[in-house]
JSON list of C-alpha atoms in Angstrom, two decimals:
[
{"chain": "A", "resi": 1, "resn": "LYS", "atom": "CA", "xyz": [0.00, 0.00, 0.00]},
{"chain": "A", "resi": 2, "resn": "GLN", "atom": "CA", "xyz": [1.33, 3.41, -0.94]},
{"chain": "A", "resi": 3, "resn": "GLU", "atom": "CA", "xyz": [1.23, 6.10, 1.74]},
{"chain": "A", "resi": 4, "resn": "VAL", "atom": "CA", "xyz": [2.38, 9.66, 1.18]},
{"chain": "A", "resi": 5, "resn": "THR", "atom": "CA", "xyz": [3.42, 11.83, 4.11]},
{"chain": "A", "resi": 6, "resn": "GLN", "atom": "CA", "xyz": [4.26, 15.51, 4.11]},
{"chain": "A", "resi": 7, "resn": "ILE", "atom": "CA", "xyz": [6.14, 17.25, 6.84]},
{"chain": "A", "resi": 8, "resn": "PRO", "atom": "CA", "xyz": [5.66, 19.82, 8.24]},
{"chain": "A", "resi": 9, "resn": "ALA", "atom": "CA", "xyz": [1.88, 20.17, 8.10]},
{"chain": "A", "resi": 10, "resn": "ALA", "atom": "CA", "xyz": [2.23, 23.94, 8.35]},
{"chain": "A", "resi": 11, "resn": "LEU", "atom": "CA", "xyz": [5.07, 26.39, 8.02]},
{"chain": "A", "resi": 12, "resn": "SER", "atom": "CA", "xyz": [5.44, 30.15, 8.45]},
{"chain": "A", "resi": 13, "resn": "VAL", "atom": "CA", "xyz": [8.57, 31.93, 7.29]},
{"chain": "A", "resi": 14, "resn": "PRO", "atom": "CA", "xyz": [9.53, 35.56, 6.69]},
{"chain": "A", "resi": 15, "resn": "GLU", "atom": "CA", "xyz": [9.54, 36.83, 3.14]},
{"chain": "A", "resi": 16, "resn": "GLY", "atom": "CA", "xyz": [12.82, 36.33, 1.31]},
{"chain": "A", "resi": 17, "resn": "GLU", "atom": "CA", "xyz": [13.86, 33.13, 3.04]},
{"chain": "A", "resi": 18, "resn": "ASN", "atom": "CA", "xyz": [14.63, 29.92, 1.21]},
{"chain": "A", "resi": 19, "resn": "LEU", "atom": "CA", "xyz": [12.65, 26.92, 2.39]},
{"chain": "A", "resi": 20, "resn": "VAL", "atom": "CA", "xyz": [12.26, 23.18, 1.88]},
{"chain": "A", "resi": 21, "resn": "LEU", "atom": "CA", "xyz": [9.07, 21.13, 1.93]},
{"chain": "A", "resi": 22, "resn": "ASN", "atom": "CA", "xyz": [9.30, 17.38, 2.40]},
{"chain": "A", "resi": 23, "resn": "CYS", "atom": "CA", "xyz": [7.38, 14.48, 0.94]},
{"chain": "A", "resi": 24, "resn": "SER", "atom": "CA", "xyz": [7.94, 10.81, 1.73]},
{"chain": "A", "resi": 25, "resn": "PHE", "atom": "CA", "xyz": [6.33, 7.72, 0.21]},
{"chain": "A", "resi": 26, "resn": "THR", "atom": "CA", "xyz": [6.36, 4.12, 1.37]},
{"chain": "A", "resi": 27, "resn": "ASP", "atom": "CA", "xyz": [6.51, 2.28, -1.97]},
{"chain": "A", "resi": 28, "resn": "SER", "atom": "CA", "xyz": [9.61, 3.34, -3.89]},
{"chain": "A", "resi": 29, "resn": "ALA", "atom": "CA", "xyz": [8.45, 1.61, -7.10]},
{"chain": "A", "resi": 30, "resn": "ILE", "atom": "CA", "xyz": [7.05, 4.83, -8.51]},
{"chain": "A", "resi": 31, "resn": "TYR", "atom": "CA", "xyz": [7.67, 6.08, -12.00]},
{"chain": "A", "resi": 32, "resn": "ASN", "atom": "CA", "xyz": [7.15, 9.74, -11.24]},
{"chain": "A", "resi": 33, "resn": "LEU", "atom": "CA", "xyz": [6.08, 12.26, -8.63]},
{"chain": "A", "resi": 34, "resn": "GLN", "atom": "CA", "xyz": [4.24, 15.52, -9.01]},
{"chain": "A", "resi": 35, "resn": "TRP", "atom": "CA", "xyz": [4.09, 18.64, -6.82]},
{"chain": "A", "resi": 36, "resn": "PHE", "atom": "CA", "xyz": [0.97, 20.81, -6.73]},
{"chain": "A", "resi": 37, "resn": "ARG", "atom": "CA", "xyz": [-0.10, 23.99, -5.06]},
{"chain": "A", "resi": 38, "resn": "GLN", "atom": "CA", "xyz": [-3.62, 24.66, -3.83]},
{"chain": "A", "resi": 39, "resn": "ASP", "atom": "CA", "xyz": [-4.91, 28.13, -3.07]},
{"chain": "A", "resi": 40, "resn": "PRO", "atom": "CA", "xyz": [-7.91, 28.52, -0.70]},
{"chain": "A", "resi": 41, "resn": "GLY", "atom": "CA", "xyz": [-11.17, 27.74, -2.46]},
{"chain": "A", "resi": 42, "resn": "LYS", "atom": "CA", "xyz": [-9.39, 26.72, -5.62]},
{"chain": "A", "resi": 43, "resn": "GLY", "atom": "CA", "xyz": [-8.36, 23.53, -7.34]},
{"chain": "A", "resi": 44, "resn": "LEU", "atom": "CA", "xyz": [-4.81, 22.29, -7.58]},
{"chain": "A", "resi": 45, "resn": "THR", "atom": "CA", "xyz": [-2.18, 23.66, -9.94]},
{"chain": "A", "resi": 46, "resn": "SER", "atom": "CA", "xyz": [0.61, 21.40, -11.14]},
{"chain": "A", "resi": 47, "resn": "LEU", "atom": "CA", "xyz": [4.04, 22.84, -10.35]},
{"chain": "A", "resi": 48, "resn": "LEU", "atom": "CA", "xyz": [6.59, 20.18, -11.26]},
{"chain": "A", "resi": 49, "resn": "LEU", "atom": "CA", "xyz": [6.55, 16.61, -12.53]},
{"chain": "A", "resi": 50, "resn": "ILE", "atom": "CA", "xyz": [9.66, 14.49, -11.89]},
{"chain": "A", "resi": 51, "resn": "GLN", "atom": "CA", "xyz": [10.12, 11.23, -13.75]},
{"chain": "A", "resi": 52, "resn": "SER", "atom": "CA", "xyz": [11.74, 8.33, -11.89]},
{"chain": "A", "resi": 53, "resn": "SER", "atom": "CA", "xyz": [14.80, 8.61, -14.15]},
{"chain": "A", "resi": 54, "resn": "GLN", "atom": "CA", "xyz": [15.31, 12.23, -13.09]},
{"chain": "A", "resi": 55, "resn": "ARG", "atom": "CA", "xyz": [16.71, 13.52, -9.85]},
{"chain": "A", "resi": 56, "resn": "GLU", "atom": "CA", "xyz": [15.64, 17.13, -10.16]},
{"chain": "A", "resi": 57, "resn": "GLN", "atom": "CA", "xyz": [13.27, 19.46, -11.94]},
{"chain": "A", "resi": 58, "resn": "THR", "atom": "CA", "xyz": [13.40, 23.24, -11.86]},
{"chain": "A", "resi": 59, "resn": "SER", "atom": "CA", "xyz": [10.86, 25.91, -12.66]},
{"chain": "A", "resi": 60, "resn": "GLY", "atom": "CA", "xyz": [11.76, 29.47, -11.79]},
{"chain": "A", "resi": 61, "resn": "ARG", "atom": "CA", "xyz": [12.33, 29.71, -8.04]},
{"chain": "A", "resi": 62, "resn": "LEU", "atom": "CA", "xyz": [11.13, 26.14, -7.51]},
{"chain": "A", "resi": 63, "resn": "ASN", "atom": "CA", "xyz": [13.33, 23.08, -7.49]},
{"chain": "A", "resi": 64, "resn": "ALA", "atom": "CA", "xyz": [12.05, 19.59, -6.81]},
{"chain": "A", "resi": 65, "resn": "SER", "atom": "CA", "xyz": [14.27, 16.61, -6.14]},
{"chain": "A", "resi": 66, "resn": "LEU", "atom": "CA", "xyz": [13.46, 12.91, -6.08]},
{"chain": "A", "resi": 67, "resn": "ASP", "atom": "CA", "xyz": [15.30, 10.12, -4.28]},
{"chain": "A", "resi": 68, "resn": "LYS", "atom": "CA", "xyz": [13.41, 6.91, -5.02]},
{"chain": "A", "resi": 69, "resn": "SER", "atom": "CA", "xyz": [15.70, 4.68, -2.98]},
{"chain": "A", "resi": 70, "resn": "SER", "atom": "CA", "xyz": [14.95, 6.58, 0.21]},
{"chain": "A", "resi": 71, "resn": "GLY", "atom": "CA", "xyz": [11.32, 7.29, -0.70]},
{"chain": "A", "resi": 72, "resn": "ARG", "atom": "CA", "xyz": [11.70, 11.05, -0.50]},
{"chain": "A", "resi": 73, "resn": "SER", "atom": "CA", "xyz": [11.12, 14.17, -2.50]},
{"chain": "A", "resi": 74, "resn": "THR", "atom": "CA", "xyz": [11.77, 17.78, -1.56]},
{"chain": "A", "resi": 75, "resn": "LEU", "atom": "CA", "xyz": [10.42, 21.02, -2.94]},
{"chain": "A", "resi": 76, "resn": "TYR", "atom": "CA", "xyz": [12.82, 23.91, -2.55]},
{"chain": "A", "resi": 77, "resn": "ILE", "atom": "CA", "xyz": [11.47, 27.45, -2.83]},
{"chain": "A", "resi": 78, "resn": "ALA", "atom": "CA", "xyz": [14.04, 30.19, -3.21]},
{"chain": "A", "resi": 79, "resn": "ALA", "atom": "CA", "xyz": [13.57, 33.79, -2.11]},
{"chain": "A", "resi": 80, "resn": "SER", "atom": "CA", "xyz": [10.03, 33.21, -0.86]},
{"chain": "A", "resi": 81, "resn": "GLN", "atom": "CA", "xyz": [7.34, 35.81, -1.55]},
{"chain": "A", "resi": 82, "resn": "PRO", "atom": "CA", "xyz": [3.91, 36.42, 0.03]},
{"chain": "A", "resi": 83, "resn": "GLY", "atom": "CA", "xyz": [2.34, 35.13, -3.20]},
{"chain": "A", "resi": 84, "resn": "ASP", "atom": "CA", "xyz": [3.87, 31.73, -2.45]},
{"chain": "A", "resi": 85, "resn": "SER", "atom": "CA", "xyz": [1.45, 31.32, 0.46]},
{"chain": "A", "resi": 86, "resn": "ALA", "atom": "CA", "xyz": [-0.64, 28.25, -0.32]},
{"chain": "A", "resi": 87, "resn": "THR", "atom": "CA", "xyz": [-0.89, 24.56, 0.45]},
{"chain": "A", "resi": 88, "resn": "TYR", "atom": "CA", "xyz": [1.67, 22.41, -1.34]},
{"chain": "A", "resi": 89, "resn": "LEU", "atom": "CA", "xyz": [0.87, 18.77, -2.08]},
{"chain": "A", "resi": 90, "resn": "CYS", "atom": "CA", "xyz": [2.90, 15.96, -3.53]},
{"chain": "A", "resi": 91, "resn": "ALA", "atom": "CA", "xyz": [1.36, 13.01, -5.35]},
{"chain": "A", "resi": 92, "resn": "VAL", "atom": "CA", "xyz": [2.51, 9.64, -6.67]},
{"chain": "A", "resi": 93, "resn": "PRO", "atom": "CA", "xyz": [0.76, 7.13, -8.94]},
{"chain": "A", "resi": 94, "resn": "LEU", "atom": "CA", "xyz": [-0.52, 3.78, -7.67]},
{"chain": "A", "resi": 95, "resn": "ASP", "atom": "CA", "xyz": [-2.03, 1.67, -10.45]},
{"chain": "A", "resi": 96, "resn": "ASP", "atom": "CA", "xyz": [-4.79, 3.88, -11.87]},
{"chain": "A", "resi": 97, "resn": "LYS", "atom": "CA", "xyz": [-4.94, 6.09, -8.82]},
{"chain": "A", "resi": 98, "resn": "ILE", "atom": "CA", "xyz": [-2.91, 9.09, -7.85]},
{"chain": "A", "resi": 99, "resn": "ILE", "atom": "CA", "xyz": [-2.21, 9.23, -4.13]},
{"chain": "A", "resi": 100, "resn": "PHE", "atom": "CA", "xyz": [-1.83, 12.65, -2.54]},
{"chain": "A", "resi": 101, "resn": "GLY", "atom": "CA", "xyz": [-0.18, 13.71, 0.67]},
{"chain": "A", "resi": 102, "resn": "LYS", "atom": "CA", "xyz": [-2.18, 15.91, 3.02]},
{"chain": "A", "resi": 103, "resn": "GLY", "atom": "CA", "xyz": [-0.05, 18.89, 2.11]},
{"chain": "A", "resi": 104, "resn": "THR", "atom": "CA", "xyz": [2.02, 21.56, 3.81]},
{"chain": "A", "resi": 105, "resn": "ARG", "atom": "CA", "xyz": [0.26, 24.87, 4.48]},
{"chain": "A", "resi": 106, "resn": "LEU", "atom": "CA", "xyz": [2.82, 27.55, 3.79]},
{"chain": "A", "resi": 107, "resn": "HIS", "atom": "CA", "xyz": [2.47, 31.12, 5.03]},
{"chain": "A", "resi": 108, "resn": "ILE", "atom": "CA", "xyz": [5.02, 33.70, 3.91]},
{"chain": "A", "resi": 109, "resn": "LEU", "atom": "CA", "xyz": [5.12, 36.64, 6.29]},
{"chain": "A", "resi": 110, "resn": "PRO", "atom": "CA", "xyz": [5.51, 40.05, 4.57]},
{"chain": "B", "resi": 1, "resn": "GLY", "atom": "CA", "xyz": [-12.47, 25.38, -22.95]},
{"chain": "B", "resi": 2, "resn": "ALA", "atom": "CA", "xyz": [-9.22, 26.62, -21.61]},
{"chain": "B", "resi": 3, "resn": "GLY", "atom": "CA", "xyz": [-9.40, 24.65, -18.40]},
{"chain": "B", "resi": 4, "resn": "VAL", "atom": "CA", "xyz": [-11.34, 22.04, -16.46]},
{"chain": "B", "resi": 5, "resn": "SER", "atom": "CA", "xyz": [-14.77, 23.39, -15.64]},
{"chain": "B", "resi": 6, "resn": "GLN", "atom": "CA", "xyz": [-16.92, 22.17, -12.76]},
{"chain": "B", "resi": 7, "resn": "SER", "atom": "CA", "xyz": [-20.49, 23.05, -11.94]},
{"chain": "B", "resi": 8, "resn": "PRO", "atom": "CA", "xyz": [-22.08, 24.06, -9.76]},
{"chain": "B", "resi": 9, "resn": "SER", "atom": "CA", "xyz": [-19.33, 25.77, -7.78]},
{"chain": "B", "resi": 10, "resn": "ASN", "atom": "CA", "xyz": [-21.46, 25.51, -4.64]},
{"chain": "B", "resi": 11, "resn": "LYS", "atom": "CA", "xyz": [-24.34, 23.22, -3.78]},
{"chain": "B", "resi": 12, "resn": "VAL", "atom": "CA", "xyz": [-26.39, 23.20, -0.61]},
{"chain": "B", "resi": 13, "resn": "THR", "atom": "CA", "xyz": [-28.80, 20.33, -0.22]},
{"chain": "B", "resi": 14, "resn": "GLU", "atom": "CA", "xyz": [-30.89, 18.65, 2.41]},
{"chain": "B", "resi": 15, "resn": "LYS", "atom": "CA", "xyz": [-30.03, 15.27, 3.82]},
{"chain": "B", "resi": 16, "resn": "GLY", "atom": "CA", "xyz": [-31.62, 12.51, 1.77]},
{"chain": "B", "resi": 17, "resn": "LYS", "atom": "CA", "xyz": [-31.72, 14.43, -1.51]},
{"chain": "B", "resi": 18, "resn": "ASP", "atom": "CA", "xyz": [-29.82, 13.37, -4.63]},
{"chain": "B", "resi": 19, "resn": "VAL", "atom": "CA", "xyz": [-27.19, 15.65, -6.17]},
{"chain": "B", "resi": 20, "resn": "GLU", "atom": "CA", "xyz": [-25.42, 15.67, -9.51]},
{"chain": "B", "resi": 21, "resn": "LEU", "atom": "CA", "xyz": [-22.03, 17.27, -10.03]},
{"chain": "B", "resi": 22, "resn": "ARG", "atom": "CA", "xyz": [-20.63, 18.03, -13.46]},
{"chain": "B", "resi": 23, "resn": "CYS", "atom": "CA", "xyz": [-17.12, 18.12, -14.86]},
{"chain": "B", "resi": 24, "resn": "ASP", "atom": "CA", "xyz": [-16.06, 19.38, -18.28]},
{"chain": "B", "resi": 25, "resn": "PRO", "atom": "CA", "xyz": [-12.46, 18.28, -18.91]},
{"chain": "B", "resi": 26, "resn": "ILE", "atom": "CA", "xyz": [-10.04, 19.99, -21.21]},
{"chain": "B", "resi": 27, "resn": "SER", "atom": "CA", "xyz": [-10.84, 19.08, -24.81]},
{"chain": "B", "resi": 28, "resn": "GLY", "atom": "CA", "xyz": [-8.82, 16.09, -25.97]},
{"chain": "B", "resi": 29, "resn": "HIS", "atom": "CA", "xyz": [-7.95, 14.87, -22.49]},
{"chain": "B", "resi": 30, "resn": "THR", "atom": "CA", "xyz": [-8.59, 11.15, -22.27]},
{"chain": "B", "resi": 31, "resn": "ALA", "atom": "CA", "xyz": [-8.05, 10.70, -18.54]},
{"chain": "B", "resi": 32, "resn": "LEU", "atom": "CA", "xyz": [-10.46, 12.07, -15.95]},
{"chain": "B", "resi": 33, "resn": "TYR", "atom": "CA", "xyz": [-10.36, 11.75, -12.16]},
{"chain": "B", "resi": 34, "resn": "TRP", "atom": "CA", "xyz": [-12.77, 12.59, -9.35]},
{"chain": "B", "resi": 35, "resn": "TYR", "atom": "CA", "xyz": [-11.47, 13.34, -5.86]},
{"chain": "B", "resi": 36, "resn": "ARG", "atom": "CA", "xyz": [-13.13, 14.33, -2.61]},
{"chain": "B", "resi": 37, "resn": "GLN", "atom": "CA", "xyz": [-11.53, 16.71, -0.12]},
{"chain": "B", "resi": 38, "resn": "ARG", "atom": "CA", "xyz": [-13.09, 17.05, 3.31]},
{"chain": "B", "resi": 39, "resn": "LEU", "atom": "CA", "xyz": [-12.34, 20.16, 5.33]},
{"chain": "B", "resi": 40, "resn": "GLY", "atom": "CA", "xyz": [-8.72, 20.12, 6.46]},
{"chain": "B", "resi": 41, "resn": "GLN", "atom": "CA", "xyz": [-8.08, 16.73, 4.89]},
{"chain": "B", "resi": 42, "resn": "GLY", "atom": "CA", "xyz": [-6.15, 15.43, 1.92]},
{"chain": "B", "resi": 43, "resn": "LEU", "atom": "CA", "xyz": [-7.54, 14.37, -1.43]},
{"chain": "B", "resi": 44, "resn": "GLU", "atom": "CA", "xyz": [-9.44, 11.10, -1.46]},
{"chain": "B", "resi": 45, "resn": "PHE", "atom": "CA", "xyz": [-9.56, 9.24, -4.78]},
{"chain": "B", "resi": 46, "resn": "LEU", "atom": "CA", "xyz": [-13.06, 8.37, -5.98]},
{"chain": "B", "resi": 47, "resn": "ILE", "atom": "CA", "xyz": [-13.03, 7.22, -9.61]},
{"chain": "B", "resi": 48, "resn": "TYR", "atom": "CA", "xyz": [-10.87, 7.28, -12.74]},
{"chain": "B", "resi": 49, "resn": "PHE", "atom": "CA", "xyz": [-11.87, 7.21, -16.42]},
{"chain": "B", "resi": 50, "resn": "GLN", "atom": "CA", "xyz": [-9.40, 6.52, -19.22]},
{"chain": "B", "resi": 51, "resn": "GLY", "atom": "CA", "xyz": [-10.67, 6.66, -22.77]},
{"chain": "B", "resi": 52, "resn": "ASN", "atom": "CA", "xyz": [-13.15, 3.89, -23.48]},
{"chain": "B", "resi": 53, "resn": "SER", "atom": "CA", "xyz": [-11.76, 1.54, -20.84]},
{"chain": "B", "resi": 54, "resn": "ALA", "atom": "CA", "xyz": [-13.87, 0.42, -17.91]},
{"chain": "B", "resi": 55, "resn": "PRO", "atom": "CA", "xyz": [-13.55, 3.02, -15.14]},
{"chain": "B", "resi": 56, "resn": "ASP", "atom": "CA", "xyz": [-11.70, 2.34, -11.90]},
{"chain": "B", "resi": 57, "resn": "LYS", "atom": "CA", "xyz": [-14.46, 2.75, -9.32]},
{"chain": "B", "resi": 58, "resn": "SER", "atom": "CA", "xyz": [-12.47, 1.38, -6.41]},
{"chain": "B", "resi": 59, "resn": "GLY", "atom": "CA", "xyz": [-12.49, 4.66, -4.51]},
{"chain": "B", "resi": 60, "resn": "LEU", "atom": "CA", "xyz": [-16.25, 5.21, -4.41]},
{"chain": "B", "resi": 61, "resn": "PRO", "atom": "CA", "xyz": [-17.16, 5.11, -0.70]},
{"chain": "B", "resi": 62, "resn": "SER", "atom": "CA", "xyz": [-20.59, 3.52, -1.03]},
{"chain": "B", "resi": 63, "resn": "ASP", "atom": "CA", "xyz": [-23.20, 2.45, -3.56]},
{"chain": "B", "resi": 64, "resn": "ARG", "atom": "CA", "xyz": [-24.84, 5.84, -3.14]},
{"chain": "B", "resi": 65, "resn": "PHE", "atom": "CA", "xyz": [-22.02, 7.23, -5.29]},
{"chain": "B", "resi": 66, "resn": "SER", "atom": "CA", "xyz": [-21.87, 6.72, -9.04]},
{"chain": "B", "resi": 67, "resn": "ALA", "atom": "CA", "xyz": [-20.21, 8.44, -11.97]},
{"chain": "B", "resi": 68, "resn": "GLU", "atom": "CA", "xyz": [-20.58, 8.42, -15.70]},
{"chain": "B", "resi": 69, "resn": "ARG", "atom": "CA", "xyz": [-18.56, 9.79, -18.55]},
{"chain": "B", "resi": 70, "resn": "THR", "atom": "CA", "xyz": [-19.71, 10.21, -22.12]},
{"chain": "B", "resi": 71, "resn": "GLY", "atom": "CA", "xyz": [-16.84, 9.24, -24.38]},
{"chain": "B", "resi": 72, "resn": "GLU", "atom": "CA", "xyz": [-13.96, 11.55, -23.65]},
{"chain": "B", "resi": 73, "resn": "SER", "atom": "CA", "xyz": [-16.06, 14.52, -22.64]},
{"chain": "B", "resi": 74, "resn": "VAL", "atom": "CA", "xyz": [-18.34, 15.47, -19.79]},
{"chain": "B", "resi": 75, "resn": "SER", "atom": "CA", "xyz": [-18.49, 13.46, -16.58]},
{"chain": "B", "resi": 76, "resn": "THR", "atom": "CA", "xyz": [-21.16, 13.54, -13.89]},
{"chain": "B", "resi": 77, "resn": "LEU", "atom": "CA", "xyz": [-20.80, 12.38, -10.30]},
{"chain": "B", "resi": 78, "resn": "THR", "atom": "CA", "xyz": [-24.10, 11.49, -8.66]},
{"chain": "B", "resi": 79, "resn": "ILE", "atom": "CA", "xyz": [-24.64, 11.11, -4.94]},
{"chain": "B", "resi": 80, "resn": "GLN", "atom": "CA", "xyz": [-27.96, 9.58, -3.94]},
{"chain": "B", "resi": 81, "resn": "ARG", "atom": "CA", "xyz": [-29.64, 10.04, -0.55]},
{"chain": "B", "resi": 82, "resn": "THR", "atom": "CA", "xyz": [-26.98, 12.48, 0.60]},
{"chain": "B", "resi": 83, "resn": "GLN", "atom": "CA", "xyz": [-25.68, 12.31, 4.15]},
{"chain": "B", "resi": 84, "resn": "GLN", "atom": "CA", "xyz": [-23.97, 14.99, 6.21]},
{"chain": "B", "resi": 85, "resn": "GLU", "atom": "CA", "xyz": [-20.65, 13.17, 5.92]},
{"chain": "B", "resi": 86, "resn": "ASP", "atom": "CA", "xyz": [-20.83, 13.72, 2.15]},
{"chain": "B", "resi": 87, "resn": "SER", "atom": "CA", "xyz": [-20.14, 17.42, 2.74]},
{"chain": "B", "resi": 88, "resn": "ALA", "atom": "CA", "xyz": [-16.84, 18.17, 1.06]},
{"chain": "B", "resi": 89, "resn": "VAL", "atom": "CA", "xyz": [-15.23, 19.76, -1.98]},
{"chain": "B", "resi": 90, "resn": "TYR", "atom": "CA", "xyz": [-15.45, 17.46, -4.99]},
{"chain": "B", "resi": 91, "resn": "LEU", "atom": "CA", "xyz": [-12.56, 18.01, -7.39]},
{"chain": "B", "resi": 92, "resn": "CYS", "atom": "CA", "xyz": [-12.28, 16.87, -10.98]},
{"chain": "B", "resi": 93, "resn": "ALA", "atom": "CA", "xyz": [-9.01, 16.61, -12.89]},
{"chain": "B", "resi": 94, "resn": "SER", "atom": "CA", "xyz": [-8.07, 15.64, -16.43]},
{"chain": "B", "resi": 95, "resn": "SER", "atom": "CA", "xyz": [-4.89, 14.85, -18.29]},
{"chain": "B", "resi": 96, "resn": "LEU", "atom": "CA", "xyz": [-3.96, 14.31, -21.92]},
{"chain": "B", "resi": 97, "resn": "GLU", "atom": "CA", "xyz": [-3.20, 10.66, -21.32]},
{"chain": "B", "resi": 98, "resn": "ALA", "atom": "CA", "xyz": [-3.03, 8.57, -18.20]},
{"chain": "B", "resi": 99, "resn": "TRP", "atom": "CA", "xyz": [-0.53, 9.63, -15.55]},
{"chain": "B", "resi": 100, "resn": "PRO", "atom": "CA", "xyz": [2.44, 10.56, -15.95]},
{"chain": "B", "resi": 101, "resn": "GLU", "atom": "CA", "xyz": [0.92, 13.44, -17.82]},
{"chain": "B", "resi": 102, "resn": "LYS", "atom": "CA", "xyz": [0.36, 16.63, -15.89]},
{"chain": "B", "resi": 103, "resn": "LEU", "atom": "CA", "xyz": [-2.97, 16.82, -14.13]},
{"chain": "B", "resi": 104, "resn": "PHE", "atom": "CA", "xyz": [-5.21, 19.85, -14.57]},
{"chain": "B", "resi": 105, "resn": "PHE", "atom": "CA", "xyz": [-7.77, 20.44, -11.85]},
{"chain": "B", "resi": 106, "resn": "GLY", "atom": "CA", "xyz": [-11.07, 22.26, -11.84]},
{"chain": "B", "resi": 107, "resn": "SER", "atom": "CA", "xyz": [-11.98, 24.65, -9.04]},
{"chain": "B", "resi": 108, "resn": "GLY", "atom": "CA", "xyz": [-14.23, 22.09, -7.43]},
{"chain": "B", "resi": 109, "resn": "THR", "atom": "CA", "xyz": [-17.81, 21.88, -6.20]},
{"chain": "B", "resi": 110, "resn": "GLN", "atom": "CA", "xyz": [-18.35, 22.72, -2.54]},
{"chain": "B", "resi": 111, "resn": "LEU", "atom": "CA", "xyz": [-21.14, 20.40, -1.38]},
{"chain": "B", "resi": 112, "resn": "SER", "atom": "CA", "xyz": [-22.91, 21.15, 1.89]},
{"chain": "B", "resi": 113, "resn": "VAL", "atom": "CA", "xyz": [-25.48, 18.67, 3.19]},
{"chain": "B", "resi": 114, "resn": "LEU", "atom": "CA", "xyz": [-27.71, 20.12, 5.89]}
]
């Protein structure tokens, strides 16, 4: 059974700081992992998709890494801004399903 | 359309009534997913459609829940005899093919059962 855990559940940091969000999964036989952001009252927006053959993906100030052997992924956000405040979720495939973590609620303090 | 469209955005209903939620995926997307998100909780998988294959209904919580999809277009999620524990945001997502394509989510339907 695949379980996805995200730590911390919530995080508040001052604007401008770099930060790391963590995602762990129990079944390392995944072929990719995706990070999403969810704004209050909205659906999810895909941020980065990392294939199992990749170790990193970058988009602007975001960098996601994947270590299948240890069952971990991290999302690094550089020079955080108030607009980064949202809930960040990671997700992995399991057969036809996509299993989501419960997310990290991020609050960037102006 | 430009994105995944869900309607209604909000639905308030009385316990015991039936409700129907609609999802319009992005044109050309063969894969469609329904998820449920209770307040403060993660996303709970409900059902998955891929092209003309039989849907994966393994996530539907009870026989009061059903979903249909017409070809590769609109999908409807029906909840019969609603209960208060059905209150949640119901999210629909589509992708060009099955995962590992990027998922595109709608804004969801907030269902409140009184």
